PDB file of C-alpha atoms in Angstrom:
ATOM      1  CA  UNK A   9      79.770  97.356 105.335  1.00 41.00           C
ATOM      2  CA  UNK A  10      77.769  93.890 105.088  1.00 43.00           C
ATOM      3  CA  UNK A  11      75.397  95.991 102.471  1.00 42.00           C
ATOM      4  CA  UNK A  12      74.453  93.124  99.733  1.00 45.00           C
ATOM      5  CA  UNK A  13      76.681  93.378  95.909  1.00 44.00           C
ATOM      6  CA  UNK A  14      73.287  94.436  94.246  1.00 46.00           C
ATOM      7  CA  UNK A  15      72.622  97.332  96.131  1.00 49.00           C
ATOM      8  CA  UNK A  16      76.403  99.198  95.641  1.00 43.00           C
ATOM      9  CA  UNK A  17      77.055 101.574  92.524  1.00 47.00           C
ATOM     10  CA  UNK A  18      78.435  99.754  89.990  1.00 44.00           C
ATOM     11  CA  UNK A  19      81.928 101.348  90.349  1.00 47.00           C
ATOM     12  CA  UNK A  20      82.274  99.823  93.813  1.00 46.00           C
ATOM     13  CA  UNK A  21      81.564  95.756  93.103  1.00 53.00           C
ATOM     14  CA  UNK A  22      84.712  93.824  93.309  1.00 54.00           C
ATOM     15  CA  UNK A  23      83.809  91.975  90.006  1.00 55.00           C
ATOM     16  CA  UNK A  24      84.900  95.300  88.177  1.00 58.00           C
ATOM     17  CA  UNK A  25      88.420  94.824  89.485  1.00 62.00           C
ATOM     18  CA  UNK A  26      90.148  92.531  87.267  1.00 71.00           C
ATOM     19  CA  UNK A  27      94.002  92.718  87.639  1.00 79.00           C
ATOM     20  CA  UNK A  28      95.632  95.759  86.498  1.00 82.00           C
ATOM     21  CA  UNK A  29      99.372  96.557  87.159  1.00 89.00           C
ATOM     22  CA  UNK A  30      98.428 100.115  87.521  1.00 90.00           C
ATOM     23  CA  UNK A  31      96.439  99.232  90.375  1.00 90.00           C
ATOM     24  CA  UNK A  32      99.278  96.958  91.700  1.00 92.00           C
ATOM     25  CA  UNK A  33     102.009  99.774  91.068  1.00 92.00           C
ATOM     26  CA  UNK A  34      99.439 101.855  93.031  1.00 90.00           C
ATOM     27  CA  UNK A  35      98.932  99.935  96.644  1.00 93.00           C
ATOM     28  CA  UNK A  36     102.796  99.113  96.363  1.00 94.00           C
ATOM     29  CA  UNK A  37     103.919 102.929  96.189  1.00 93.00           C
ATOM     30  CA  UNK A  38     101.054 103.775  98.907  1.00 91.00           C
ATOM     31  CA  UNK A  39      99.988 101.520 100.567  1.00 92.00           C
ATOM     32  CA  UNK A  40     101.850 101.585 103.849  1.00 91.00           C
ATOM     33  CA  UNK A  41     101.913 105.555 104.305  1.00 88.00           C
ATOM     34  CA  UNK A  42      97.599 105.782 104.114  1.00 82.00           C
ATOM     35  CA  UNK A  43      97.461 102.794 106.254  1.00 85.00           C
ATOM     36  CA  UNK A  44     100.146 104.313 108.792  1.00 84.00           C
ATOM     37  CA  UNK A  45      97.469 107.304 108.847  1.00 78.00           C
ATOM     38  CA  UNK A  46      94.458 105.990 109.354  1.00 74.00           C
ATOM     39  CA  UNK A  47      95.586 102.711 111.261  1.00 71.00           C
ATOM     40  CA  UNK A  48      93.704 103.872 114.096  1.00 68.00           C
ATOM     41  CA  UNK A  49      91.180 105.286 113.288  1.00 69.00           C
ATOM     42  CA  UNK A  50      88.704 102.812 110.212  1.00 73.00           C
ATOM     43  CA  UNK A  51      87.826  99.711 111.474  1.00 77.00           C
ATOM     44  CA  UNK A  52      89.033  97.512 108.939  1.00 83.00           C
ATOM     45  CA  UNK A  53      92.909  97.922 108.263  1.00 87.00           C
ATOM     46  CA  UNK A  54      93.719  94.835 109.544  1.00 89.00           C
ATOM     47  CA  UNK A  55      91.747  92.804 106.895  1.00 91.00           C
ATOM     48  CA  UNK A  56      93.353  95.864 104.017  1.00 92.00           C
ATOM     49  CA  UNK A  57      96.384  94.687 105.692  1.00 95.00           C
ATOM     50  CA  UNK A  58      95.642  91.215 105.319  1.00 96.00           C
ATOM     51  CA  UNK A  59      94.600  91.431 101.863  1.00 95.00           C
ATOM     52  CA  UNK A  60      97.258  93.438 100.531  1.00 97.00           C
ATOM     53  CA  UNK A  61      99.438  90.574 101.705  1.00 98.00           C
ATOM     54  CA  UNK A  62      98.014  88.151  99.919  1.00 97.00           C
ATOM     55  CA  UNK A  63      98.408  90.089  96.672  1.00 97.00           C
ATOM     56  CA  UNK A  64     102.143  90.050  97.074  1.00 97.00           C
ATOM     57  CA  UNK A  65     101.955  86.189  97.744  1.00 98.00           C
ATOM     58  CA  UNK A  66     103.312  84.668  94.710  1.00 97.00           C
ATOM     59  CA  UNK A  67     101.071  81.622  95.614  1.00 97.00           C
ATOM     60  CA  UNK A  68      98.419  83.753  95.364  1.00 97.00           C
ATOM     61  CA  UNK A  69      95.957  83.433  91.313  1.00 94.00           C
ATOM     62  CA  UNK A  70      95.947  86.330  89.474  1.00 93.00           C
ATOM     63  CA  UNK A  71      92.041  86.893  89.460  1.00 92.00           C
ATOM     64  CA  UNK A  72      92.642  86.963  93.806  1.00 94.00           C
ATOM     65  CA  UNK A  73      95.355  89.381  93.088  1.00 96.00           C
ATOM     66  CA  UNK A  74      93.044  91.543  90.632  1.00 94.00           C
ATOM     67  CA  UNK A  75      90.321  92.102  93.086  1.00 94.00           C
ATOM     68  CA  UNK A  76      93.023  92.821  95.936  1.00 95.00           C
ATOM     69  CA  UNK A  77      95.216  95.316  94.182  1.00 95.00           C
ATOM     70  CA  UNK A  78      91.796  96.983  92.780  1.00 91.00           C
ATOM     71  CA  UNK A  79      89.992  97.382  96.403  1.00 91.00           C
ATOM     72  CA  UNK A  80      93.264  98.257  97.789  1.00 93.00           C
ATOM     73  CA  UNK A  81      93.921 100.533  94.861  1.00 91.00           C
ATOM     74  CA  UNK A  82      90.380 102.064  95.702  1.00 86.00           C
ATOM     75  CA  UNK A  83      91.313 102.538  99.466  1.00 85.00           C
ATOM     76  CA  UNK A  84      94.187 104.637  98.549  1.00 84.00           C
ATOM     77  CA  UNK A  85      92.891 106.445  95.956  1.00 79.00           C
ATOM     78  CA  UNK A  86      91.568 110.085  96.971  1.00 63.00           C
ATOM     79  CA  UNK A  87      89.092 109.886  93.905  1.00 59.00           C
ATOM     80  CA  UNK A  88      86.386 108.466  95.785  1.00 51.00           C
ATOM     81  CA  UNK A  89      82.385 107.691  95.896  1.00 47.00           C
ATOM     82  CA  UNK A  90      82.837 109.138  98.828  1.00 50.00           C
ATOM     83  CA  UNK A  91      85.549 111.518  99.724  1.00 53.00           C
ATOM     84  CA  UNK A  92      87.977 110.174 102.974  1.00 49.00           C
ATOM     85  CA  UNK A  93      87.912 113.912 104.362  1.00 49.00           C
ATOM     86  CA  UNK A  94      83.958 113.498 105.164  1.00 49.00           C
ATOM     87  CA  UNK A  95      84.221 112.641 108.920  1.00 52.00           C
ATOM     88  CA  UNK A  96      82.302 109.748 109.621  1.00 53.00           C
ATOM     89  CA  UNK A  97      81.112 109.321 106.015  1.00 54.00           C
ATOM     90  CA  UNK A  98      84.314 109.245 104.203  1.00 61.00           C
ATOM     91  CA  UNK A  99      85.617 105.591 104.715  1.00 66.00           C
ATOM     92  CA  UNK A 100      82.358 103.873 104.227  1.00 74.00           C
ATOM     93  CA  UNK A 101      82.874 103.512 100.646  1.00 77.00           C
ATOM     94  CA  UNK A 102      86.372 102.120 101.165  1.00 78.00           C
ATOM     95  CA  UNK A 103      85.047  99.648 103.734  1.00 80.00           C
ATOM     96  CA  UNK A 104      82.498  98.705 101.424  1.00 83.00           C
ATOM     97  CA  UNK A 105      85.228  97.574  98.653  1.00 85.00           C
ATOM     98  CA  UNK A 106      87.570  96.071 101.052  1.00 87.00           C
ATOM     99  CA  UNK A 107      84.527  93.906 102.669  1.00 88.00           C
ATOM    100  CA  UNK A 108      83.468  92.856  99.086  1.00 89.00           C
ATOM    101  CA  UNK A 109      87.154  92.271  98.211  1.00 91.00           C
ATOM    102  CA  UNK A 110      87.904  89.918 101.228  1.00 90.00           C
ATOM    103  CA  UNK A 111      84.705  88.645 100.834  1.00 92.00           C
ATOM    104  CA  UNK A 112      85.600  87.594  97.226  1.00 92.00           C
ATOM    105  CA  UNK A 113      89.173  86.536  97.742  1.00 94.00           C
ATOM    106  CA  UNK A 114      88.371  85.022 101.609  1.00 91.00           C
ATOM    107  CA  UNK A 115      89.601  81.868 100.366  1.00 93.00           C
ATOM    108  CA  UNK A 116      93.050  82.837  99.374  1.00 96.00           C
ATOM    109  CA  UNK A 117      93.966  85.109 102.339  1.00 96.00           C
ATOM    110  CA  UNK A 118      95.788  82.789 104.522  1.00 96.00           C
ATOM    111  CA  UNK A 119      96.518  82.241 107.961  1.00 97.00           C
ATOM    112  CA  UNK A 120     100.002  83.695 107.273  1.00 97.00           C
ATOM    113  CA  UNK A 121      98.430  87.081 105.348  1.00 97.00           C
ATOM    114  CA  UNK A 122      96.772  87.251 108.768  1.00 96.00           C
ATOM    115  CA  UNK A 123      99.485  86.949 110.907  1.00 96.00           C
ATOM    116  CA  UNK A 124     101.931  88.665 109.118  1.00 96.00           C
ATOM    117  CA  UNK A 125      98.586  91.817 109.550  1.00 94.00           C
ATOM    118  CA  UNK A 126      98.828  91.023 112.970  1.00 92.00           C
ATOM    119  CA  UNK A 127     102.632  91.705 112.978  1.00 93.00           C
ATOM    120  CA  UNK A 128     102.168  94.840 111.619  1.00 88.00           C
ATOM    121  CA  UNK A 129      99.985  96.187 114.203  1.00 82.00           C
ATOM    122  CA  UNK A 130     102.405  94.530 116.968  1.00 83.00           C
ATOM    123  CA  UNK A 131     105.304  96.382 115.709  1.00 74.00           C
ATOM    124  CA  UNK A 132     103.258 100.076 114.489  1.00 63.00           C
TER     125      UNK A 132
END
């Protein structure tokens, strides 16, 4: 997950995500029913969680809200680098993306992205 920006496919660095409202329509249609799935079960929901919070924070600059919507967009998609349904392979793609994306946007997810994450999980 930690695995350095130069060594990923292109496809898969965060700088590729600019903001797209496609990607934004995306994670807002889907976001909650994939991460209701897998919740459980992929170690990093509660940053995707985080993150996709702070892309509907109006406070929030578009370039953060680029690279949120695209990871997230990524995470949901079921065209992946590598598909979900490959047990113990399948998310490590995704977890790449959303590492890369909190990585990039670490500064803008807030203490109440995180807590309003941690609600979630309280209340799922």
């Amino acid at each position: 997950m930690d695995e350095p920006a130069d060594k990923l496919p292109a496809a898969l660095l965060v700088e590729n995500f600019g903001y797209d409202k496609k990607n934004e329509e995306l994670v807002k249609k889907s976001f909650w029913s994939k991460t209701r799935k897998f919740a459980g079960k992929i170690p990093f929901t509660r940053e995707a969680v985080a993150m996709y919070y702070c892309a509907l924070d109006a406070k929030t600059p578009l370039w953060a809200k680029g690279i949120a919507f695209g990871a997230l967009a990524y995470f949901i998609s079921p065209v992946d680098a590598i598909p979900d349904a490959l047990i113990g392979l399948g998310f490590t793609d995704d977890a790449a993306v959303i590492a890369a994306g909190i990585k990039a946007i670490a500064g803008q997810v807030k203490e109440e992205h995180k807590q309003k994450a941690e609600e979630f999980f309280k209340d799922s």
